[in-house]
Amino acid sequence: MYRVVKKRLLAPAIALLEVDAPAVAAKVEPGQFVIVRVDELGERIPLTVMDFDREKGTITIVVQNVGYSSALIIAMNEGDKFEDFVGPLGVASEIENHGTVVCIGGGLGIAPIYPIARALKNAGNHVISVLGSRTADLLILEEEMRSVSNEVVIATNDGSKGVQGFVTDGLAEVLAQGHQVKVIWAIGPMIMMKAVVEYTRPLGIKTIVSMNPIMVDGTGMCGACRISVGNETKFACVDGPEFDGHLVDFDLAMKRLAYYKDEENRAKARLECDHEGGHH
Amino acid sequence: MAEIVEKPKKVKIPRHAMPCQDPKVRAHNFEEVATGYTQETAIEEAKRCLQCKKPKCITGCPVEVLIPDFIAKIAEGDFEEAARVLKIKNSLPAVCGRVCPQESQCEAKCILGIKGESVAVGRLERFAADCGMKAGEVEFEKVAPTGKRVAIIGGGPSGLACAGDLAKAGHAVTIFEALHVAGGVLMYGIPQFRLPKEIVQTEITNLKKMGVEILTNQVVGKITSVDELMDNGYDAVFIGTGAGLPYFMEIPGENLNGVYSANEFLTRTNLMKGYKFPDYCTPVKVGKNVAVLGAGNVAMDSARTALRLGAENVYIIYRRSRNEMPARNEELEHAEEEGIQFRLLTNPVSIQGDERGWVKSLTCLRYELGEPDASGRRSPIAIPGSEFDIPMDTVVVAIGQGPNPLVTTSTPGLVLNKRGNIVADEETLMTSKPGVFAGGDIVTGAATVILAMGAGKKAASGIDQYLKAK
Ligand SMILES: Cc1cc2nc3c(=O)[nH]c(=O)nc-3n(C[C@H](O)[C@H](O)[C@H](O)COP(=O)(O)OP(=O)(O)OC[C@H]3O[C@@H](n4cnc5c(N)ncnc54)[C@H](O)[C@@H]3O)c2cc1C
Ligand SMILES: Cc1cc2nc3c(=O)[nH]c(=O)nc-3n(C[C@H](O)[C@H](O)[C@H](O)COP(=O)(O)OP(=O)(O)OC[C@H]3O[C@@H](n4cnc5c(N)ncnc54)[C@H](O)[C@@H]3O)c2cc1C
Ligand code: SF4
Ligand code: SF4
Ligand code: FES
């Protein structure tokens, strides 16, 4: 169980892994996540489900190398096994036919937005996807997104593809075309999600974001993942991860992400020394 | 060895102290604090027992351990037999000997305690159980399978005890545990220095040898549900999901960096072995000054853990006075010896942070004791204008836990009380849903290991009767 059956590099530091986990695959819905542990010594790492195949019994995740544990995950090969793979966790996205919806994926956020866009399209929505990345080479899953969207707008910071600028510039372009957008899903780095909700707040368009705070158990037992939503404390792992973006306190959430900066750097330094020593 | 059954005459032998690591040394390591009786001390202590005809001590034990019987075996030097006698009533004696609040249970009732010092039942229980474990392989009688299947949700003391008894009765048992290891609070909450994890794992291995199947990484309510388990061929279900939902004080500043729930702080340290970071990958962070809010076992464990992780000043902040502190006596004594500082009749009102969102100080209010309230306890009253600030880097909130709603909200037809605990029949522990039983902290609210274990056993007998009648 929990064997990697397929691995594909999507960008230099981003890997897609298809993992054998039939019981999870039988139950998962778009918007949910899993928690994995690479080995006995490992951290519990939350990762959003990018895709699932109920018949094959597999779950697909997309992982970006940002630190020690994610580096270990993207170094895994086909045939390697995760020690633990828990899920599905969190509340599934509320999928219904709203009419026209916009799905915004920024950077790695394109992976979690993919199953949501697909479900929204299958539910009869007109799905306009706005995909953003720093530069064209880092844009992931473009073809997959095209296959589940009615329209796709791309924004790159350096202008190497599509609109030059941020996903909010891509969104501005969509809105300028006069679409009656009912709901927006925005997933990506917190700073991006914050920019989107600030943009849509005065327009009064409902904007759903997917929060990714630091987690431990993912079952509502530890409170590590607490965020403030409408001045109430919520546990992102069981109450979310999706929330009404206009109610989320992003400044607090971003500060909380820096909780273990020192320790992360220590772990990273160790990774580098392990590599020099040839351990991994 | 005949003289041991004779009652001691006039000479009173004092209760034997528990050998412990030096407080100065142990405050910096995660090794077990109490090192355990030697054989000689155990025999001496066992001889203090009067072998009462109507042993009062048993009435104080929630599972009615055959106390004089196992103690007699220790006095005879037959430690393995002592362990066997213990196991008749208690499936986790090595755990209970260490963590039971004996002073309010078995030892509180011991006849010797009326005029002098009670027999050290807990310490003897630990001694015998450890001997039994060292002796290794426990023999299990093979029982004829009944063909019935029972699903147990949660691998804490209640679930483990229930599983053990059901397996002994010949039922096929599967435990569904949310975390990556079974053991519940025994693994994620109670620290290594009080309850070595190897002991818990040995008990779990024994259960597996009895044929109990343990599936980890199974969050019931998500991957499956109680109704699905019943539909998929389980003849009965036991819910033992504990009290795992952390309460916060709901004071300003609680979401600052540096504020932990006790559950998170202890889980990072114990379950994820954060004290061995970076060899183990999960970090846990304490600053120079640490405040622990609360005064129960959870608070003492958090405070002593913080000390071992390198904090210089660790404070227990509690609104009432020493007499009301709910922690076990031994934990309070150990905490004090190790240098934990008690700030009693003091209550936090807010946590101040710096511009980067980190804890900077704790603002507290002083209290005094007023008239006794309905419960007979003198209730604390705030002294107006007594606010003061203590510089602080880390705050651990240990004011209690409630029931986790994942299972209860995904099980239609399950009757809960207003606190969210499951309502179960007192005799059988069957819930409002036929074939679904519940016990432990999910029913009683946060209680003790032995009560949870006792509930697991009671439910096992309820389930056995239910399955036989089916
Ligand atoms: C519900 C949820 C879903 C997620 N889905 C994915 C996913 O599909 N793919 C993926 O690659 N990552 C995802 N993440 C983030 C992922 O869990 C973290 O990137 C990972 O834990 C980092 O571990 P590390 O040891 O490699 O890095 P660390 O050394 O721990 O951290 C490196 C950097 O990443 C930041 N970071 C740490 N934790 C998180 C976090 N939880 N979210 C965002 N940034 C973080 C830190 O601020 C730090 O700067 C998700 C997180 C959550 C909570
Ligand atoms: C830090 C701390 C110190 C303590 N010290 C003492 C002490 O010294 N003496 C004493 O007697 N008592 C002590 N207690 C209390 C004692 O540990 C508990 O009363 C006891 O563990 C309750 O047992 P339980 O089986 O009901 O639940 P738990 O031990 O809480 O076990 C519940 C299990 O169910 C699992 N679970 C929860 N939800 C799900 C789900 N949806 N699906 C699958 N599995 C699930 C959990 O992961 C857990 O493993 C302490 C508690 C804590 C937290
Ligand atoms: S189980 Fe606990 S209460 Fe019962 S005899 Fe043992 S230590 Fe005492
Ligand atoms: S009451 Fe005390 S002296 Fe009497 S049997 Fe029990 S432990 Fe021994
Ligand atoms: S991760 Fe522990 S409560 Fe959410």
CSV table of N, CA and C in Angstrom, one decimal, chain A residues 77-179:
chain,number,residue,atom,x,y,z
A,77,ASN,N,10.8,7.6,-6.0
A,77,ASN,CA,10.7,7.1,-7.3
A,77,ASN,C,9.5,6.1,-7.4
A,78,GLU,N,9.2,5.7,-8.6
A,78,GLU,CA,8.1,4.7,-8.8
A,78,GLU,C,8.6,3.4,-8.1
A,79,GLY,N,7.6,2.8,-7.3
A,79,GLY,CA,8.0,1.7,-6.6
A,79,GLY,C,8.2,2.0,-5.1
A,80,ASP,N,8.7,3.2,-4.8
A,80,ASP,CA,8.9,3.6,-3.4
A,80,ASP,C,7.6,3.7,-2.7
A,81,LYS,N,7.6,3.5,-1.3
A,81,LYS,CA,6.4,3.5,-0.6
A,81,LYS,C,6.4,4.6,0.5
A,82,PHE,N,5.2,5.3,0.7
A,82,PHE,CA,5.1,6.2,1.8
A,82,PHE,C,4.8,5.3,3.1
A,83,GLU,N,5.4,5.8,4.2
A,83,GLU,CA,5.1,5.1,5.4
A,83,GLU,C,3.7,5.2,5.8
A,84,ASP,N,3.1,6.4,5.7
A,84,ASP,CA,1.7,6.7,6.0
A,84,ASP,C,1.1,7.6,5.0
A,85,PHE,N,-0.2,7.4,4.8
A,85,PHE,CA,-0.9,8.1,3.8
A,85,PHE,C,-2.4,8.2,4.3
A,86,VAL,N,-2.7,9.3,5.0
A,86,VAL,CA,-4.0,9.4,5.6
A,86,VAL,C,-5.0,10.3,4.9
A,87,GLY,N,-6.2,9.8,4.7
A,87,GLY,CA,-7.2,10.7,4.1
A,87,GLY,C,-8.4,9.9,3.8
A,88,PRO,N,-9.4,10.5,3.1
A,88,PRO,CA,-9.4,11.9,2.8
A,88,PRO,C,-9.7,12.8,4.0
A,89,LEU,N,-9.1,14.0,4.1
A,89,LEU,CA,-9.3,14.9,5.2
A,89,LEU,C,-9.9,16.2,4.7
A,90,GLY,N,-10.5,16.9,5.6
A,90,GLY,CA,-11.1,18.2,5.3
A,90,GLY,C,-12.5,18.0,4.6
A,91,VAL,N,-13.1,19.1,4.5
A,91,VAL,CA,-14.5,19.1,3.9
A,91,VAL,C,-14.4,19.3,2.4
A,92,ALA,N,-15.2,18.6,1.6
A,92,ALA,CA,-15.1,18.7,0.1
A,92,ALA,C,-15.7,20.0,-0.3
A,93,SER,N,-15.2,20.4,-1.5
A,93,SER,CA,-15.8,21.7,-2.1
A,93,SER,C,-17.3,21.5,-2.4
A,94,GLU,N,-18.0,22.6,-2.2
A,94,GLU,CA,-19.4,22.5,-2.5
A,94,GLU,C,-19.6,22.8,-4.0
A,95,ILE,N,-20.0,21.7,-4.6
A,95,ILE,CA,-20.1,21.8,-6.1
A,95,ILE,C,-21.5,21.9,-6.5
A,96,GLU,N,-21.9,22.9,-7.2
A,96,GLU,CA,-23.3,23.0,-7.8
A,96,GLU,C,-23.2,23.8,-9.0
A,97,ASN,N,-24.3,23.9,-9.7
A,97,ASN,CA,-24.3,24.7,-10.9
A,97,ASN,C,-24.7,26.2,-10.6
A,98,HIS,N,-23.6,27.0,-10.7
A,98,HIS,CA,-23.8,28.4,-10.3
A,98,HIS,C,-24.1,29.3,-11.6
A,99,GLY,N,-23.7,28.7,-12.7
A,99,GLY,CA,-23.7,29.5,-14.0
A,99,GLY,C,-22.3,29.6,-14.4
A,100,THR,N,-21.7,30.9,-14.3
A,100,THR,CA,-20.3,31.1,-14.7
A,100,THR,C,-19.5,31.2,-13.4
A,101,VAL,N,-18.4,30.4,-13.4
A,101,VAL,CA,-17.4,30.5,-12.3
A,101,VAL,C,-16.0,30.7,-12.8
A,102,VAL,N,-15.2,31.3,-11.9
A,102,VAL,CA,-13.8,31.4,-12.3
A,102,VAL,C,-12.9,30.6,-11.3
A,103,CYS,N,-12.0,29.8,-11.8
A,103,CYS,CA,-11.1,29.0,-11.0
A,103,CYS,C,-9.7,29.6,-11.2
A,104,ILE,N,-9.2,30.1,-10.1
A,104,ILE,CA,-7.8,30.7,-10.2
A,104,ILE,C,-6.8,29.8,-9.5
A,105,GLY,N,-5.8,29.5,-10.2
A,105,GLY,CA,-4.7,28.7,-9.7
A,105,GLY,C,-3.4,29.4,-9.8
A,106,GLY,N,-2.7,29.7,-8.7
A,106,GLY,CA,-1.5,30.4,-8.8
A,106,GLY,C,-0.3,29.4,-8.5
A,107,GLY,N,0.7,29.3,-9.3
A,107,GLY,CA,1.8,28.4,-9.1
A,107,GLY,C,1.4,27.0,-8.8
A,108,LEU,N,1.8,26.5,-7.7
A,108,LEU,CA,1.4,25.1,-7.3
A,108,LEU,C,-0.1,25.0,-7.1
A,109,GLY,N,-0.8,26.1,-6.9
A,109,GLY,CA,-2.2,26.1,-6.6
A,109,GLY,C,-3.0,25.6,-7.8
A,110,ILE,N,-2.4,25.5,-9.0
A,110,ILE,CA,-3.1,24.9,-10.1
A,110,ILE,C,-3.5,23.5,-9.9
A,111,ALA,N,-2.6,22.8,-9.2
A,111,ALA,CA,-2.9,21.3,-8.9
A,111,ALA,C,-4.2,21.1,-8.1
A,112,PRO,N,-4.4,21.8,-6.9
A,112,PRO,CA,-5.6,21.6,-6.2
A,112,PRO,C,-6.9,22.2,-6.9
A,113,ILE,N,-6.7,23.2,-7.8
A,113,ILE,CA,-7.8,23.8,-8.4
A,113,ILE,C,-8.4,22.8,-9.5
A,114,TYR,N,-7.5,22.0,-10.0
A,114,TYR,CA,-7.9,21.1,-11.1
A,114,TYR,C,-9.1,20.2,-10.9
A,115,PRO,N,-9.1,19.4,-9.8
A,115,PRO,CA,-10.3,18.6,-9.6
A,115,PRO,C,-11.6,19.4,-9.3
A,116,ILE,N,-11.4,20.6,-8.8
A,116,ILE,CA,-12.6,21.5,-8.5
A,116,ILE,C,-13.1,22.0,-9.8
A,117,ALA,N,-12.2,22.4,-10.7
A,117,ALA,CA,-12.7,22.9,-12.0
A,117,ALA,C,-13.4,21.8,-12.7
A,118,ARG,N,-12.9,20.6,-12.7
A,118,ARG,CA,-13.5,19.5,-13.4
A,118,ARG,C,-14.9,19.2,-12.9
A,119,ALA,N,-15.0,19.2,-11.5
A,119,ALA,CA,-16.3,18.9,-10.9
A,119,ALA,C,-17.3,20.0,-11.3
A,120,LEU,N,-16.8,21.3,-11.2
A,120,LEU,CA,-17.7,22.4,-11.5
A,120,LEU,C,-18.2,22.3,-13.0
A,121,LYS,N,-17.3,21.9,-13.9
A,121,LYS,CA,-17.7,21.8,-15.3
A,121,LYS,C,-18.7,20.7,-15.5
A,122,ASN,N,-18.4,19.5,-14.8
A,122,ASN,CA,-19.3,18.4,-14.9
A,122,ASN,C,-20.7,18.7,-14.3
A,123,ALA,N,-20.7,19.7,-13.4
A,123,ALA,CA,-22.0,20.1,-12.8
A,123,ALA,C,-22.7,21.1,-13.7
A,124,GLY,N,-22.1,21.4,-14.8
A,124,GLY,CA,-22.8,22.3,-15.8
A,124,GLY,C,-22.4,23.8,-15.8
A,125,ASN,N,-21.4,24.1,-15.0
A,125,ASN,CA,-20.9,25.5,-15.0
A,125,ASN,C,-20.1,25.9,-16.2
A,126,HIS,N,-20.1,27.1,-16.5
A,126,HIS,CA,-19.2,27.7,-17.5
A,126,HIS,C,-17.9,28.0,-16.8
A,127,VAL,N,-16.9,27.2,-17.0
A,127,VAL,CA,-15.7,27.4,-16.1
A,127,VAL,C,-14.6,28.2,-16.9
A,128,ILE,N,-14.3,29.3,-16.3
A,128,ILE,CA,-13.2,30.1,-16.8
A,128,ILE,C,-12.0,30.0,-15.8
A,129,SER,N,-10.9,29.5,-16.3
A,129,SER,CA,-9.7,29.3,-15.5
A,129,SER,C,-8.7,30.3,-15.7
A,130,VAL,N,-8.1,30.9,-14.6
A,130,VAL,CA,-7.1,31.8,-14.7
A,130,VAL,C,-5.9,31.2,-14.0
A,131,LEU,N,-4.8,31.0,-14.8
A,131,LEU,CA,-3.6,30.3,-14.3
A,131,LEU,C,-2.5,31.2,-14.2
A,132,GLY,N,-1.7,31.2,-13.1
A,132,GLY,CA,-0.6,32.2,-13.0
A,132,GLY,C,0.6,31.5,-12.6
A,133,SER,N,1.8,32.0,-13.0
A,133,SER,CA,3.1,31.6,-12.6
A,133,SER,C,4.1,32.7,-12.8
A,134,ARG,N,5.3,32.5,-12.2
A,134,ARG,CA,6.3,33.5,-12.3
A,134,ARG,C,6.7,33.7,-13.8
A,135,THR,N,6.9,32.5,-14.4
A,135,THR,CA,7.4,32.5,-15.8
A,135,THR,C,6.8,31.3,-16.5
A,136,ALA,N,6.8,31.3,-17.8
A,136,ALA,CA,6.2,30.2,-18.6
A,136,ALA,C,6.7,28.8,-18.2
A,137,ASP,N,8.0,28.7,-18.0
A,137,ASP,CA,8.6,27.4,-17.7
A,137,ASP,C,8.0,26.8,-16.4
A,138,LEU,N,7.5,27.6,-15.5
A,138,LEU,CA,7.0,27.1,-14.2
A,138,LEU,C,5.5,26.8,-14.2
A,139,LEU,N,4.9,27.1,-15.4
A,139,LEU,CA,3.4,26.9,-15.5
A,139,LEU,C,3.1,25.4,-15.6
A,140,ILE,N,2.4,24.9,-14.6
A,140,ILE,CA,2.1,23.4,-14.6
A,140,ILE,C,0.7,23.1,-15.0
A,141,LEU,N,0.5,21.9,-15.5
A,141,LEU,CA,-0.8,21.3,-15.8
A,141,LEU,C,-1.7,22.2,-16.7
A,142,GLU,N,-1.1,22.9,-17.7
A,142,GLU,CA,-1.9,23.7,-18.6
A,142,GLU,C,-2.9,22.9,-19.4
A,143,GLU,N,-2.4,21.8,-20.0
A,143,GLU,CA,-3.3,21.0,-20.8
A,143,GLU,C,-4.4,20.4,-20.0
A,144,GLU,N,-4.1,19.9,-18.9
A,144,GLU,CA,-5.1,19.3,-18.0
A,144,GLU,C,-6.2,20.3,-17.7
A,145,MET,N,-5.8,21.6,-17.4
A,145,MET,CA,-6.7,22.6,-17.1
A,145,MET,C,-7.6,23.0,-18.3
A,146,ARG,N,-6.9,23.0,-19.4
A,146,ARG,CA,-7.7,23.3,-20.7
A,146,ARG,C,-8.8,22.3,-20.9
A,147,SER,N,-8.5,21.0,-20.5
A,147,SER,CA,-9.5,19.9,-20.8
A,147,SER,C,-10.7,20.0,-19.8
A,148,VAL,N,-10.6,20.8,-18.7
A,148,VAL,CA,-11.7,20.9,-17.8
A,148,VAL,C,-12.3,22.3,-17.7
A,149,SER,N,-11.8,23.2,-18.6
A,149,SER,CA,-12.3,24.6,-18.6
A,149,SER,C,-12.9,24.9,-19.9
A,150,ASN,N,-13.9,25.9,-19.9
A,150,ASN,CA,-14.4,26.4,-21.1
A,150,ASN,C,-13.5,27.5,-21.7
A,151,GLU,N,-12.9,28.2,-20.8
A,151,GLU,CA,-11.9,29.2,-21.3
A,151,GLU,C,-10.7,29.2,-20.3
A,152,VAL,N,-9.5,29.6,-20.9
A,152,VAL,CA,-8.4,29.6,-20.0
A,152,VAL,C,-7.6,30.9,-20.3
A,153,VAL,N,-7.3,31.6,-19.2
A,153,VAL,CA,-6.5,32.9,-19.3
A,153,VAL,C,-5.2,32.6,-18.5
A,154,ILE,N,-4.1,33.0,-19.1
A,154,ILE,CA,-2.8,32.7,-18.4
A,154,ILE,C,-2.2,34.1,-18.1
A,155,ALA,N,-1.6,34.2,-16.9
A,155,ALA,CA,-0.8,35.4,-16.5
A,155,ALA,C,0.5,35.0,-16.0
A,156,THR,N,1.6,35.6,-16.5
A,156,THR,CA,2.9,35.3,-16.0
A,156,THR,C,3.5,36.6,-15.5
A,157,ASN,N,4.3,36.6,-14.5
A,157,ASN,CA,4.8,37.8,-13.9
A,157,ASN,C,5.7,38.5,-14.9
A,158,ASP,N,6.5,37.7,-15.6
A,158,ASP,CA,7.5,38.3,-16.6
A,158,ASP,C,6.9,38.5,-18.0
A,159,GLY,N,5.7,38.1,-18.2
A,159,GLY,CA,5.1,38.2,-19.5
A,159,GLY,C,5.5,37.2,-20.5
A,160,SER,N,6.2,36.1,-20.1
A,160,SER,CA,6.7,35.2,-21.0
A,160,SER,C,5.5,34.3,-21.6
A,161,LYS,N,4.4,34.4,-21.0
A,161,LYS,CA,3.2,33.7,-21.6
A,161,LYS,C,1.9,34.5,-21.2
A,162,GLY,N,1.0,34.7,-22.0
A,162,GLY,CA,-0.3,35.3,-21.6
A,162,GLY,C,-0.2,36.7,-21.2
A,163,VAL,N,-1.1,37.1,-20.3
A,163,VAL,CA,-1.1,38.5,-19.8
A,163,VAL,C,0.2,38.7,-18.9
A,164,GLN,N,0.8,39.8,-19.0
A,164,GLN,CA,1.9,40.1,-18.1
A,164,GLN,C,1.3,40.6,-16.8
A,165,GLY,N,1.7,40.0,-15.7
A,165,GLY,CA,1.3,40.5,-14.4
A,165,GLY,C,0.9,39.3,-13.5
A,166,PHE,N,-0.1,39.6,-12.6
A,166,PHE,CA,-0.5,38.6,-11.6
A,166,PHE,C,-1.9,38.0,-12.0
A,167,VAL,N,-2.3,37.0,-11.2
A,167,VAL,CA,-3.6,36.4,-11.5
A,167,VAL,C,-4.7,37.4,-11.4
A,168,THR,N,-4.5,38.4,-10.6
A,168,THR,CA,-5.6,39.4,-10.5
A,168,THR,C,-5.7,40.2,-11.9
A,169,ASP,N,-4.6,40.3,-12.6
A,169,ASP,CA,-4.6,41.0,-13.9
A,169,ASP,C,-5.4,40.1,-14.9
A,170,GLY,N,-5.2,38.7,-14.7
A,170,GLY,CA,-5.9,37.8,-15.6
A,170,GLY,C,-7.4,37.9,-15.2
A,171,LEU,N,-7.7,38.0,-14.0
A,171,LEU,CA,-9.1,38.0,-13.5
A,171,LEU,C,-9.7,39.3,-14.1
A,172,ALA,N,-9.0,40.4,-14.0
A,172,ALA,CA,-9.5,41.7,-14.5
A,172,ALA,C,-9.9,41.6,-16.0
A,173,GLU,N,-9.1,40.8,-16.7
A,173,GLU,CA,-9.3,40.7,-18.1
A,173,GLU,C,-10.7,39.9,-18.3
A,174,VAL,N,-10.8,38.8,-17.5
A,174,VAL,CA,-12.1,38.0,-17.6
A,174,VAL,C,-13.3,38.9,-17.3
A,175,LEU,N,-13.2,39.7,-16.2
A,175,LEU,CA,-14.3,40.5,-15.8
A,175,LEU,C,-14.6,41.6,-16.8
A,176,ALA,N,-13.6,42.1,-17.5
A,176,ALA,CA,-13.7,43.2,-18.5
A,176,ALA,C,-14.5,42.7,-19.7
A,177,GLN,N,-14.5,41.3,-19.9
A,177,GLN,CA,-15.3,40.8,-21.0
A,177,GLN,C,-16.8,40.7,-20.7
A,178,GLY,N,-17.1,41.1,-19.5
A,178,GLY,CA,-18.6,41.2,-19.1
A,178,GLY,C,-19.2,39.9,-18.7
A,179,HIS,N,-18.4,38.9,-18.3
A,179,HIS,CA,-19.0,37.7,-17.7
A,179,HIS,C,-19.7,37.9,-16.4
